[in-house]
Tab-separated table of C-alpha atoms in Angstrom:
chain	number	residue	atom	x	y	z
A	4	MET	CA	57.294	-2.768	9.055
A	5	MET	CA	54.625	-1.761	6.458
A	6	MET	CA	52.068	-1.874	9.223
A	7	MET	CA	53.864	0.641	11.527
A	8	MET	CA	52.397	3.672	9.968
A	9	GLU	CA	48.990	2.218	11.176
A	10	HIS	CA	50.059	1.748	14.815
A	11	LEU	CA	50.735	5.307	15.885
A	12	THR	CA	47.603	6.993	15.569
A	13	THR	CA	46.073	10.179	17.168
A	14	SER	CA	42.397	10.811	17.967
A	15	ASP	CA	42.110	13.887	16.067
A	16	PRO	CA	45.775	15.260	14.972
A	17	ALA	CA	44.375	18.546	14.072
A	18	VAL	CA	42.681	19.515	17.298
A	19	ASP	CA	45.092	22.381	18.150
A	20	PHE	CA	45.602	23.865	14.825
A	21	PRO	CA	44.026	26.878	13.290
A	22	ALA	CA	40.953	26.363	11.212
A	23	ASP	CA	43.039	27.395	8.030
A	24	HIS	CA	45.727	25.431	8.906
A	25	ALA	CA	47.253	22.485	6.268
A	26	VAL	CA	46.213	19.580	8.524
A	27	SER	CA	42.548	21.472	9.097
A	28	MET	CA	41.313	20.948	5.992
A	29	PRO	CA	38.654	18.221	4.488
A	30	THR	CA	41.659	16.282	3.196
A	31	TYR	CA	45.306	16.352	4.109
A	32	VAL	CA	48.887	14.865	4.147
A	33	GLU	CA	49.474	12.785	7.570
A	34	ARG	CA	52.866	11.043	6.803
A	35	ALA	CA	55.024	9.613	4.551
A	36	HIS	CA	57.242	6.152	3.930
A	37	LEU	CA	60.751	6.169	2.765
A	38	VAL	CA	62.615	3.156	1.984
A	39	VAL	CA	66.046	3.722	2.588
A	40	GLU	CA	69.596	1.646	2.064
A	41	ASP	CA	71.440	2.959	4.884
A	42	LEU	CA	68.848	3.085	8.197
A	43	PRO	CA	71.180	3.978	10.657
A	44	MET	CA	72.589	7.016	8.942
A	45	VAL	CA	69.460	8.340	7.298
A	46	LEU	CA	67.592	7.885	10.752
A	47	ALA	CA	70.259	9.658	12.664
A	48	TRP	CA	69.962	12.394	10.131
A	49	TYR	CA	66.294	13.261	10.589
A	50	GLN	CA	66.844	12.986	14.313
A	51	ARG	CA	69.812	15.612	14.417
A	52	ILE	CA	69.174	17.911	11.152
A	53	MET	CA	65.391	17.971	11.321
A	54	GLY	CA	64.716	17.305	14.827
A	55	LEU	CA	62.200	14.670	14.530
A	56	ALA	CA	61.857	12.234	17.478
A	57	ALA	CA	61.715	8.435	17.103
A	58	LEU	CA	58.600	7.078	18.340
A	59	GLU	CA	59.130	3.700	17.297
A	60	THR	CA	62.148	1.623	16.229
A	61	SER	CA	63.335	-1.940	15.196
A	62	ALA	CA	66.275	-3.530	13.327
A	63	SER	CA	64.438	-2.410	10.022
A	64	GLY	CA	62.520	0.420	10.296
A	65	ALA	CA	61.624	3.867	12.622
A	66	VAL	CA	58.692	6.132	13.023
A	67	LEU	CA	59.611	9.497	13.658
A	68	GLY	CA	57.367	12.577	14.423
A	69	VAL	CA	57.107	15.639	16.539
A	70	ALA	CA	55.457	15.947	19.906
A	71	GLY	CA	54.107	12.263	19.423
A	72	ARG	CA	52.366	12.877	16.012
A	73	PRO	CA	54.019	10.176	13.260
A	74	LEU	CA	55.099	11.856	10.408
A	75	LEU	CA	57.798	10.072	8.735
A	76	THR	CA	58.466	6.220	8.502
A	77	LEU	CA	61.835	4.828	7.530
A	78	THR	CA	62.119	1.127	6.503
A	79	SER	CA	65.260	-0.482	4.929
A	80	ALA	CA	64.989	-3.986	2.649
A	81	GLY	CA	67.978	-6.034	1.542
A	82	ASN	CA	67.171	-5.899	-2.128
A	83	ALA	CA	66.371	-1.996	-2.012
A	84	ALA	CA	68.053	-0.526	-5.080
A	85	ARG	CA	68.645	3.156	-5.408
A	86	ALA	CA	65.976	4.880	-7.540
A	87	PRO	CA	67.266	6.811	-10.539
A	88	ARG	CA	66.901	10.383	-10.377
A	89	ASN	CA	64.381	10.434	-13.388
A	90	ALA	CA	62.211	7.980	-11.830
A	91	PRO	CA	58.550	8.862	-10.903
A	92	GLY	CA	58.317	9.080	-6.973
A	93	LEU	CA	59.290	11.855	-4.313
A	94	PHE	CA	60.515	15.546	-5.079
A	95	HIS	CA	60.241	16.139	-1.624
A	96	VAL	CA	58.490	15.883	1.780
A	97	ALA	CA	57.490	19.364	3.026
A	98	TYR	CA	57.255	19.826	6.962
A	99	LEU	CA	55.488	23.040	7.900
A	100	VAL	CA	56.535	24.627	10.778
A	101	PRO	CA	54.402	27.032	13.117
A	102	ASP	CA	55.957	30.560	12.050
A	103	ARG	CA	58.926	32.516	10.640
A	104	ARG	CA	60.506	32.436	13.934
A	105	GLU	CA	60.653	28.396	14.031
A	106	LEU	CA	61.684	28.679	10.333
A	107	GLY	CA	64.612	30.797	11.144
A	108	ARG	CA	65.655	28.960	14.170
A	109	TRP	CA	65.506	25.632	11.997
A	110	LEU	CA	67.549	27.605	9.417
A	111	ALA	CA	70.401	28.748	12.246
A	112	HIS	CA	70.464	25.329	13.424
A	113	ALA	CA	71.021	23.688	10.088
A	114	LEU	CA	73.594	26.103	8.937
A	115	ASP	CA	75.352	26.042	12.101
A	116	ASP	CA	75.489	21.920	11.462
A	117	GLY	CA	77.175	22.650	8.165
A	118	ILE	CA	74.354	21.428	6.276
A	119	ARG	CA	74.476	22.506	2.469
A	120	LEU	CA	70.920	23.898	1.178
A	121	GLN	CA	69.769	23.471	-2.057
A	122	GLY	CA	67.618	26.565	-2.280
A	123	ALA	CA	65.457	28.883	-0.744
A	124	SER	CA	62.087	30.803	-2.117
A	125	ASP	CA	59.598	33.176	-1.299
A	126	HIS	CA	56.353	31.660	-2.888
A	127	LEU	CA	53.783	34.405	-1.922
A	128	VAL	CA	51.979	32.304	0.064
A	129	SER	CA	55.014	30.539	2.094
A	130	GLU	CA	58.635	30.809	2.760
A	131	ALA	CA	60.655	27.846	1.958
A	132	ILE	CA	64.161	26.187	2.179
A	133	TYR	CA	65.201	23.020	0.280
A	134	LEU	CA	67.881	20.566	0.823
A	135	SER	CA	68.111	16.701	0.788
A	136	ASP	CA	68.650	13.825	3.043
A	137	PRO	CA	71.791	11.970	2.766
A	138	GLU	CA	70.124	9.088	0.113
A	139	GLY	CA	68.872	12.275	-2.043
A	140	ASN	CA	65.254	12.197	-0.775
A	141	GLY	CA	64.054	15.965	-1.268
A	142	VAL	CA	63.063	17.942	1.881
A	143	GLU	CA	61.578	21.356	2.298
A	144	VAL	CA	61.230	23.249	5.607
A	145	TYR	CA	58.770	25.925	5.179
A	146	ARG	CA	56.298	28.338	7.219
A	147	ASP	CA	52.789	29.741	5.636
A	148	ARG	CA	52.059	33.286	5.465
A	149	PRO	CA	48.757	34.327	7.015
A	150	ARG	CA	45.842	33.650	4.358
A	151	LYS	CA	44.942	37.321	4.341
A	152	GLU	CA	47.877	37.652	2.727
A	153	TRP	CA	47.198	35.450	-0.323
A	154	THR	CA	45.760	36.498	-3.300
A	155	TYR	CA	43.026	34.174	-4.957
A	156	HIS	CA	42.026	34.417	-8.747
A	157	PRO	CA	38.634	34.683	-9.375
A	158	HIS	CA	38.592	31.092	-10.660
A	159	GLY	CA	39.572	29.828	-7.376
A	160	THR	CA	43.510	29.313	-7.934
A	161	VAL	CA	45.897	31.230	-5.609
A	162	GLU	CA	48.903	33.215	-6.655
A	163	MET	CA	51.942	31.638	-6.518
A	164	LYS	CA	55.659	32.401	-7.507
A	165	THR	CA	59.225	31.557	-6.555
A	166	LEU	CA	61.178	34.707	-5.895
A	167	PRO	CA	64.157	34.780	-3.936
A	168	LEU	CA	64.206	34.196	0.034
A	169	ASP	CA	66.548	36.190	2.081
A	170	LEU	CA	68.086	33.905	3.898
A	171	GLN	CA	70.591	36.464	5.865
A	172	ALA	CA	67.477	38.283	7.134
A	173	LEU	CA	65.761	35.231	8.312
A	174	TYR	CA	69.141	33.952	10.060
A	175	ASP	CA	69.285	37.595	11.710
A	176	GLU	CA	66.024	37.233	13.149
A	177	ALA	CA	66.181	33.904	14.662
A	178	ARG	CA	66.408	33.570	18.040
A	179	GLN	CA	69.948	32.218	19.227
A	180	ASP	CA	68.701	30.096	22.242
A	181	GLU	CA	69.432	26.543	22.036
A	182	TRP	CA	67.461	24.511	19.367
A	183	SER	CA	65.757	21.003	20.664
A	184	GLY	CA	64.022	19.874	17.473
A	185	LEU	CA	61.015	20.939	15.204
A	186	ALA	CA	58.815	23.070	17.386
A	187	GLU	CA	55.345	21.498	18.794
A	188	GLY	CA	52.708	22.058	15.858
A	189	SER	CA	55.214	21.258	12.992
A	190	THR	CA	53.624	18.779	10.690
A	191	ILE	CA	53.962	17.515	6.979
A	192	GLY	CA	52.360	20.443	4.987
A	193	HIS	CA	52.557	18.734	1.575
A	194	ILE	CA	53.980	16.034	-0.563
A	195	HIS	CA	55.605	17.135	-3.750
A	196	LEU	CA	55.796	14.090	-6.474
A	197	GLN	CA	57.540	13.273	-9.683
A	198	VAL	CA	54.876	11.847	-12.299
A	199	SER	CA	55.267	10.905	-15.743
A	200	HIS	CA	52.720	12.955	-17.497
A	201	LEU	CA	50.596	15.992	-15.822
A	202	PRO	CA	47.280	14.968	-17.749
A	203	GLN	CA	47.424	11.788	-15.956
A	204	ALA	CA	47.890	13.520	-12.786
A	205	ASP	CA	45.269	16.010	-13.331
A	206	ALA	CA	42.838	13.303	-13.691
A	207	PHE	CA	44.042	11.315	-10.875
A	208	PHE	CA	44.203	14.224	-7.963
A	209	ARG	CA	41.605	16.161	-9.319
A	210	ASP	CA	39.130	14.139	-10.691
A	211	LEU	CA	39.572	10.559	-8.874
A	212	LEU	CA	40.735	12.015	-5.627
A	213	ARG	CA	38.811	15.290	-5.925
A	214	LEU	CA	41.554	17.652	-4.785
A	215	ASP	CA	41.019	21.351	-6.131
A	216	LEU	CA	43.453	22.380	-8.556
A	217	MET	CA	45.028	25.359	-6.915
A	218	ALA	CA	47.954	26.372	-9.323
A	219	ARG	CA	50.030	25.412	-12.336
A	220	TYR	CA	53.654	26.357	-13.000
A	221	PRO	CA	55.290	25.309	-16.364
A	222	GLY	CA	55.568	21.445	-16.034
A	223	ALA	CA	53.910	21.005	-12.491
A	224	SER	CA	50.276	21.014	-10.866
A	225	PHE	CA	49.332	21.936	-7.571
A	226	PHE	CA	46.395	20.434	-5.822
A	227	ALA	CA	44.629	20.698	-2.252
A	228	THR	CA	41.426	21.399	-0.274
A	229	GLY	CA	40.110	24.002	1.681
A	230	LYS	CA	41.785	26.453	-0.602
A	231	TYR	CA	45.374	25.462	0.764
A	232	HIS	CA	47.574	26.205	-1.582
A	233	HIS	CA	48.801	22.813	-2.028
A	234	HIS	CA	48.703	19.618	-0.033
A	235	ILE	CA	49.874	17.272	-3.332
A	236	ALA	CA	51.959	19.026	-6.093
A	237	ALA	CA	53.115	16.776	-8.913
A	238	ASN	CA	55.822	17.644	-11.431
A	239	ILE	CA	57.517	16.311	-14.795
A	240	TRP	CA	60.617	18.229	-14.533
A	241	ASN	CA	62.962	15.406	-14.113
A	242	SER	CA	60.397	12.266	-15.091
A	243	ARG	CA	58.581	13.347	-18.036
A	244	GLY	CA	57.472	10.018	-19.633
A	245	ALA	CA	59.536	7.853	-17.241
A	246	PRO	CA	58.107	4.268	-16.601
A	247	LYS	CA	56.525	3.301	-13.525
A	248	ARG	CA	58.362	2.718	-10.172
A	249	GLU	CA	59.577	-0.632	-9.297
A	250	GLY	CA	58.571	-1.941	-6.257
A	251	ARG	CA	62.091	-2.610	-5.047
A	252	MET	CA	63.235	1.282	-5.498
A	253	THR	CA	64.533	3.514	-2.356
A	254	GLY	CA	62.616	6.770	-1.874
A	255	LEU	CA	58.578	7.291	-1.555
A	256	ARG	CA	57.102	3.824	-0.819
A	257	GLU	CA	53.864	5.366	0.191
A	258	TYR	CA	52.023	8.309	1.890
A	259	THR	CA	48.879	8.746	3.506
A	260	LEU	CA	46.104	11.298	2.835
A	261	ARG	CA	43.778	11.743	5.755
A	262	LEU	CA	40.115	12.421	5.045
A	263	ARG	CA	37.709	14.102	7.546
A	264	ASP	CA	34.353	12.864	6.218
A	265	PRO	CA	34.296	8.938	6.096
A	266	LYS	CA	31.818	9.202	3.153
A	267	ASN	CA	34.398	10.399	1.091
A	268	LEU	CA	36.595	7.605	1.595
A	269	THR	CA	34.181	5.175	0.234
A	270	ALA	CA	33.057	7.514	-2.520
A	271	ILE	CA	36.793	7.879	-3.855
A	272	SER	CA	37.586	4.002	-3.370
A	273	ASP	CA	34.544	3.435	-5.876
A	274	ARG	CA	35.564	6.126	-8.379
A	275	LEU	CA	39.198	4.689	-8.174
A	276	GLU	CA	38.134	1.186	-8.822
A	277	GLU	CA	35.671	1.999	-11.770
A	278	ALA	CA	38.858	3.950	-13.065
A	279	GLY	CA	40.592	0.294	-13.290
A	280	ILE	CA	42.704	1.222	-10.002
A	281	PRO	CA	42.442	-1.795	-7.350
A	282	VAL	CA	41.743	-0.700	-3.463
A	283	ARG	CA	42.425	-2.748	-0.754
A	284	ARG	CA	39.650	-1.906	1.653
A	285	GLU	CA	40.473	-2.719	5.577
A	286	GLY	CA	38.155	-0.841	7.832
A	287	ASP	CA	38.879	3.388	7.430
A	288	LEU	CA	42.280	2.543	5.779
A	289	HIS	CA	41.895	2.015	1.859
A	290	SER	CA	45.250	1.532	0.122
A	291	LEU	CA	46.414	1.324	-3.663
A	292	VAL	CA	49.037	2.118	-6.110
A	293	ASP	CA	48.911	5.045	-8.133
A	294	PRO	CA	49.487	5.167	-11.878
A	295	TRP	CA	52.996	5.913	-11.118
A	296	GLY	CA	53.759	3.027	-8.926
A	297	ILE	CA	53.729	5.167	-5.834
A	298	GLY	CA	51.842	3.787	-2.851
A	299	LEU	CA	48.580	5.627	-1.107
A	300	THR	CA	46.737	5.214	1.749
A	301	LEU	CA	43.310	6.940	2.322
A	302	ALA	CA	42.318	7.057	5.855
A	303	ALA	CA	39.088	8.302	7.634
């Protein structure tokens, strides 16, 4: 099942996206892989609540996506143990919908289904809704505001805040026609991680992977390419000083970053190995385990 994430590919996943879209950037998040205890229950939830379609299934796992684009792999294992809340790993996987109307349509669907939301925020660059799947894996559903509405600082970072989002207005604006899943063009926009130490996160994502530091919150850093607000976030809000993940934990097993320039793949892998992080190179897929025990695949 570990290889399922490599079976379903697209020739150019960003071909139909605007030039400033999250997945049109030089490096972006392509997909994520969660280990779960109750596969049928979690799979049904992602299909019913998130509107992801099953692209590949077996007794021990499934690949889900939108319009044939694989986004999420779920697998189960008999020896999996529920990860503690403070373990490094996933804070949330963030699903980016095409526009505000689609965000409102998903909100209406979720509320009509009785889903309990955990929060909703206006981040200036985006509008976001937060919840968790049945095993506690964080989920964000969001839409980006047009980049012309973003404010960049002279040193290259982007202004982000956490302000209240008017869910009632968003719900009232939603079209009330039948909802049949996440709209075509929905992707993973970013992934937010729990880590043990922020300076270590800066060294890994900025210095080794060469992502730009786009913003800081107290206890969190946000990284991206192409001046996107963030493709990767890392926080220590629950996990400050926590030991590395154990291999049998539930939650985020690995995620994939897609690099548009193959030359960058070799350069990044070389830097990682020079820093003492082993990299398994198999053609245009290079895999490693990060400093917190999270799997990462670099693809070109």
